[in-house]
């Protein structure tokens, strides 16, 4: 593995470790992504850095609007193989509703790297279906 590539991968990991835990509070750094980044999760799929920026803005906006507290717990970030970085995480929070519904789900992200070590694809997987996550909105939380 070339030195520049290895250095870029290490930088990506450090940026992800820094950015992801606070993604509901402040913007992330976009320097580690290609201009034509592809993002896909169980409900969204789009391409281009402009759209990628919009999804993070939308996450922050909706987090403040719909939740009294919300957290992105980052458990691990590491290089899975030569061209992939893997991140394991949990989203948890309390909805801004009188019954204080809780949201909780685990997931992981695969970040695929181009020949320069930049992220060209971000694929999220969740531990349950979107409909199961949505159902949590209607269950009364603890006082």
PDB file of C-alpha atoms in Angstrom:
ATOM      1  CA  UNK A   1       0.000   0.000   0.000  1.00  0.00           C
ATOM      2  CA  UNK A   2       1.484   3.344  -1.017  1.00  0.00           C
ATOM      3  CA  UNK A   3       2.402   5.805   1.743  1.00  0.00           C
ATOM      4  CA  UNK A   4       0.051   8.600   0.558  1.00  0.00           C
ATOM      5  CA  UNK A   5      -2.875   6.173   0.386  1.00  0.00           C
ATOM      6  CA  UNK A   6      -2.162   4.775   3.862  1.00  0.00           C
ATOM      7  CA  UNK A   7      -1.843   8.295   5.241  1.00  0.00           C
ATOM      8  CA  UNK A   8      -5.182   9.314   3.672  1.00  0.00           C
ATOM      9  CA  UNK A   9      -6.915   6.232   5.127  1.00  0.00           C
ATOM     10  CA  UNK A  10      -5.549   7.067   8.595  1.00  0.00           C
ATOM     11  CA  UNK A  11      -6.755  10.667   8.194  1.00  0.00           C
ATOM     12  CA  UNK A  12     -10.216   9.426   7.133  1.00  0.00           C
ATOM     13  CA  UNK A  13     -10.450   7.277  10.262  1.00  0.00           C
ATOM     14  CA  UNK A  14      -9.427  10.170  12.507  1.00  0.00           C
ATOM     15  CA  UNK A  15     -11.909  12.556  10.828  1.00  0.00           C
ATOM     16  CA  UNK A  16     -14.737  10.002  11.149  1.00  0.00           C
ATOM     17  CA  UNK A  17     -13.902   9.408  14.831  1.00  0.00           C
ATOM     18  CA  UNK A  18     -13.996  13.173  15.381  1.00  0.00           C
ATOM     19  CA  UNK A  19     -17.068  14.030  13.260  1.00  0.00           C
ATOM     20  CA  UNK A  20     -19.552  11.203  13.744  1.00  0.00           C
ATOM     21  CA  UNK A  21     -20.227  11.492  17.512  1.00  0.00           C
ATOM     22  CA  UNK A  22     -21.406  15.111  17.056  1.00  0.00           C
ATOM     23  CA  UNK A  23     -23.126  14.854  13.656  1.00  0.00           C
ATOM     24  CA  UNK A  24     -26.506  15.827  15.188  1.00  0.00           C
ATOM     25  CA  UNK A  25     -24.940  18.987  16.693  1.00  0.00           C
ATOM     26  CA  UNK A  26     -22.444  20.338  14.154  1.00  0.00           C
ATOM     27  CA  UNK A  27     -21.398  19.835  10.570  1.00  0.00           C
ATOM     28  CA  UNK A  28     -18.847  17.249   9.494  1.00  0.00           C
ATOM     29  CA  UNK A  29     -15.726  17.777   7.384  1.00  0.00           C
ATOM     30  CA  UNK A  30     -16.243  17.000   3.696  1.00  0.00           C
ATOM     31  CA  UNK A  31     -12.567  16.934   2.640  1.00  0.00           C
ATOM     32  CA  UNK A  32     -12.310  13.134   2.879  1.00  0.00           C
ATOM     33  CA  UNK A  33     -15.109  12.516   0.346  1.00  0.00           C
ATOM     34  CA  UNK A  34     -15.068  12.599  -3.456  1.00  0.00           C
ATOM     35  CA  UNK A  35     -17.252  15.096  -5.322  1.00  0.00           C
ATOM     36  CA  UNK A  36     -19.407  12.266  -6.671  1.00  0.00           C
ATOM     37  CA  UNK A  37     -19.891  10.484  -3.307  1.00  0.00           C
ATOM     38  CA  UNK A  38     -22.732   7.944  -3.350  1.00  0.00           C
ATOM     39  CA  UNK A  39     -24.773   7.604  -0.140  1.00  0.00           C
ATOM     40  CA  UNK A  40     -27.215   4.788   0.508  1.00  0.00           C
ATOM     41  CA  UNK A  41     -29.162   3.741   3.601  1.00  0.00           C
ATOM     42  CA  UNK A  42     -32.439   1.815   3.990  1.00  0.00           C
ATOM     43  CA  UNK A  43     -34.518   4.891   3.013  1.00  0.00           C
ATOM     44  CA  UNK A  44     -32.229   7.149   0.934  1.00  0.00           C
ATOM     45  CA  UNK A  45     -29.955   6.879  -2.078  1.00  0.00           C
ATOM     46  CA  UNK A  46     -28.251   9.803  -3.773  1.00  0.00           C
ATOM     47  CA  UNK A  47     -25.036  10.970  -5.349  1.00  0.00           C
ATOM     48  CA  UNK A  48     -22.822  14.111  -5.217  1.00  0.00           C
ATOM     49  CA  UNK A  49     -21.239  15.984  -2.335  1.00  0.00           C
ATOM     50  CA  UNK A  50     -23.874  18.757  -2.440  1.00  0.00           C
ATOM     51  CA  UNK A  51     -26.618  16.199  -1.652  1.00  0.00           C
ATOM     52  CA  UNK A  52     -24.390  14.553   0.956  1.00  0.00           C
ATOM     53  CA  UNK A  53     -24.059  17.924   2.710  1.00  0.00           C
ATOM     54  CA  UNK A  54     -27.843  18.366   2.587  1.00  0.00           C
ATOM     55  CA  UNK A  55     -28.483  15.024   4.322  1.00  0.00           C
ATOM     56  CA  UNK A  56     -26.249  16.027   7.238  1.00  0.00           C
ATOM     57  CA  UNK A  57     -27.901  19.458   7.454  1.00  0.00           C
ATOM     58  CA  UNK A  58     -31.304  17.708   7.427  1.00  0.00           C
ATOM     59  CA  UNK A  59     -30.227  15.340  10.212  1.00  0.00           C
ATOM     60  CA  UNK A  60     -29.167  18.273  12.408  1.00  0.00           C
ATOM     61  CA  UNK A  61     -32.332  20.255  11.606  1.00  0.00           C
ATOM     62  CA  UNK A  62     -34.697  17.375  12.355  1.00  0.00           C
ATOM     63  CA  UNK A  63     -32.735  16.329  15.446  1.00  0.00           C
ATOM     64  CA  UNK A  64     -33.326  19.774  16.970  1.00  0.00           C
ATOM     65  CA  UNK A  65     -36.921  19.956  15.820  1.00  0.00           C
ATOM     66  CA  UNK A  66     -38.174  16.499  16.795  1.00  0.00           C
ATOM     67  CA  UNK A  67     -35.955  15.395  19.695  1.00  0.00           C
ATOM     68  CA  UNK A  68     -35.293  16.720  23.201  1.00  0.00           C
ATOM     69  CA  UNK A  69     -32.058  14.749  23.097  1.00  0.00           C
ATOM     70  CA  UNK A  70     -30.447  12.592  20.425  1.00  0.00           C
ATOM     71  CA  UNK A  71     -27.087  10.881  20.303  1.00  0.00           C
ATOM     72  CA  UNK A  72     -24.902   9.167  17.746  1.00  0.00           C
ATOM     73  CA  UNK A  73     -22.798   6.741  19.774  1.00  0.00           C
ATOM     74  CA  UNK A  74     -19.758   5.702  17.770  1.00  0.00           C
ATOM     75  CA  UNK A  75     -18.494   2.313  18.975  1.00  0.00           C
ATOM     76  CA  UNK A  76     -15.687   1.602  16.543  1.00  0.00           C
ATOM     77  CA  UNK A  77     -14.043   2.831  13.351  1.00  0.00           C
ATOM     78  CA  UNK A  78     -11.356   0.801  11.602  1.00  0.00           C
ATOM     79  CA  UNK A  79      -9.983  -0.243   8.246  1.00  0.00           C
ATOM     80  CA  UNK A  80     -11.907  -3.395   7.294  1.00  0.00           C
ATOM     81  CA  UNK A  81      -9.827  -4.161   4.215  1.00  0.00           C
ATOM     82  CA  UNK A  82      -7.574  -2.249   1.835  1.00  0.00           C
ATOM     83  CA  UNK A  83     -10.445  -0.248   0.292  1.00  0.00           C
ATOM     84  CA  UNK A  84     -13.031  -0.100   3.114  1.00  0.00           C
ATOM     85  CA  UNK A  85     -13.423   1.696   6.423  1.00  0.00           C
ATOM     86  CA  UNK A  86     -16.037   0.264   8.792  1.00  0.00           C
ATOM     87  CA  UNK A  87     -17.883   2.179  11.527  1.00  0.00           C
ATOM     88  CA  UNK A  88     -20.239   0.647  14.110  1.00  0.00           C
ATOM     89  CA  UNK A  89     -22.726   2.948  15.861  1.00  0.00           C
ATOM     90  CA  UNK A  90     -26.006   3.442  17.746  1.00  0.00           C
ATOM     91  CA  UNK A  91     -28.603   6.207  17.390  1.00  0.00           C
ATOM     92  CA  UNK A  92     -30.661   6.886  20.514  1.00  0.00           C
ATOM     93  CA  UNK A  93     -32.854   9.738  21.632  1.00  0.00           C
ATOM     94  CA  UNK A  94     -36.086  11.049  23.111  1.00  0.00           C
ATOM     95  CA  UNK A  95     -38.779  12.466  20.861  1.00  0.00           C
ATOM     96  CA  UNK A  96     -40.268  15.873  21.573  1.00  0.00           C
ATOM     97  CA  UNK A  97     -43.765  14.429  22.255  1.00  0.00           C
ATOM     98  CA  UNK A  98     -45.781  14.386  25.502  1.00  0.00           C
ATOM     99  CA  UNK A  99     -45.271  10.619  25.894  1.00  0.00           C
ATOM    100  CA  UNK A 100     -41.458  11.016  25.585  1.00  0.00           C
ATOM    101  CA  UNK A 101     -41.045   8.189  23.076  1.00  0.00           C
ATOM    102  CA  UNK A 102     -37.540   6.776  22.761  1.00  0.00           C
ATOM    103  CA  UNK A 103     -35.738   5.933  19.552  1.00  0.00           C
ATOM    104  CA  UNK A 104     -32.956   3.382  19.485  1.00  0.00           C
ATOM    105  CA  UNK A 105     -31.277   1.436  16.714  1.00  0.00           C
ATOM    106  CA  UNK A 106     -27.848   0.113  15.872  1.00  0.00           C
ATOM    107  CA  UNK A 107     -26.135   0.337  12.554  1.00  0.00           C
ATOM    108  CA  UNK A 108     -22.887   0.275  10.696  1.00  0.00           C
ATOM    109  CA  UNK A 109     -21.351   2.208   7.838  1.00  0.00           C
ATOM    110  CA  UNK A 110     -19.084   0.948   5.087  1.00  0.00           C
ATOM    111  CA  UNK A 111     -16.985   3.683   3.519  1.00  0.00           C
ATOM    112  CA  UNK A 112     -15.439   2.577   0.220  1.00  0.00           C
ATOM    113  CA  UNK A 113     -12.215   4.236  -0.902  1.00  0.00           C
ATOM    114  CA  UNK A 114     -10.963   5.223  -4.333  1.00  0.00           C
ATOM    115  CA  UNK A 115      -7.350   4.894  -5.501  1.00  0.00           C
ATOM    116  CA  UNK A 116      -6.459   8.156  -3.692  1.00  0.00           C
ATOM    117  CA  UNK A 117      -7.925   6.926  -0.416  1.00  0.00           C
ATOM    118  CA  UNK A 118     -10.923   9.277  -0.561  1.00  0.00           C
ATOM    119  CA  UNK A 119     -14.416   8.025   0.270  1.00  0.00           C
ATOM    120  CA  UNK A 120     -16.529   7.610  -2.880  1.00  0.00           C
ATOM    121  CA  UNK A 121     -19.314   5.486  -1.355  1.00  0.00           C
ATOM    122  CA  UNK A 122     -21.005   5.502   2.074  1.00  0.00           C
ATOM    123  CA  UNK A 123     -23.385   2.585   2.709  1.00  0.00           C
ATOM    124  CA  UNK A 124     -25.390   2.427   5.957  1.00  0.00           C
ATOM    125  CA  UNK A 125     -27.048  -0.698   7.311  1.00  0.00           C
ATOM    126  CA  UNK A 126     -29.503  -0.655  10.230  1.00  0.00           C
ATOM    127  CA  UNK A 127     -30.309  -3.502  12.635  1.00  0.00           C
ATOM    128  CA  UNK A 128     -34.053  -3.214  11.949  1.00  0.00           C
ATOM    129  CA  UNK A 129     -36.453  -2.112   9.242  1.00  0.00           C
ATOM    130  CA  UNK A 130     -37.342   1.605   8.965  1.00  0.00           C
ATOM    131  CA  UNK A 131     -40.971   0.734   9.844  1.00  0.00           C
ATOM    132  CA  UNK A 132     -39.803  -0.863  13.120  1.00  0.00           C
ATOM    133  CA  UNK A 133     -37.813   2.272  13.976  1.00  0.00           C
ATOM    134  CA  UNK A 134     -40.834   4.455  13.165  1.00  0.00           C
ATOM    135  CA  UNK A 135     -43.028   2.313  15.422  1.00  0.00           C
ATOM    136  CA  UNK A 136     -40.849   3.395  18.373  1.00  0.00           C
ATOM    137  CA  UNK A 137     -42.285   6.923  17.973  1.00  0.00           C
ATOM    138  CA  UNK A 138     -45.634   5.731  19.325  1.00  0.00           C
ATOM    139  CA  UNK A 139     -44.453   3.840  22.408  1.00  0.00           C
ATOM    140  CA  UNK A 140     -44.524   5.695  25.726  1.00  0.00           C
ATOM    141  CA  UNK A 141     -41.074   6.294  27.198  1.00  0.00           C
ATOM    142  CA  UNK A 142     -40.120   6.055  30.859  1.00  0.00           C
ATOM    143  CA  UNK A 143     -40.625   9.098  33.077  1.00  0.00           C
TER     144      UNK A 143
END
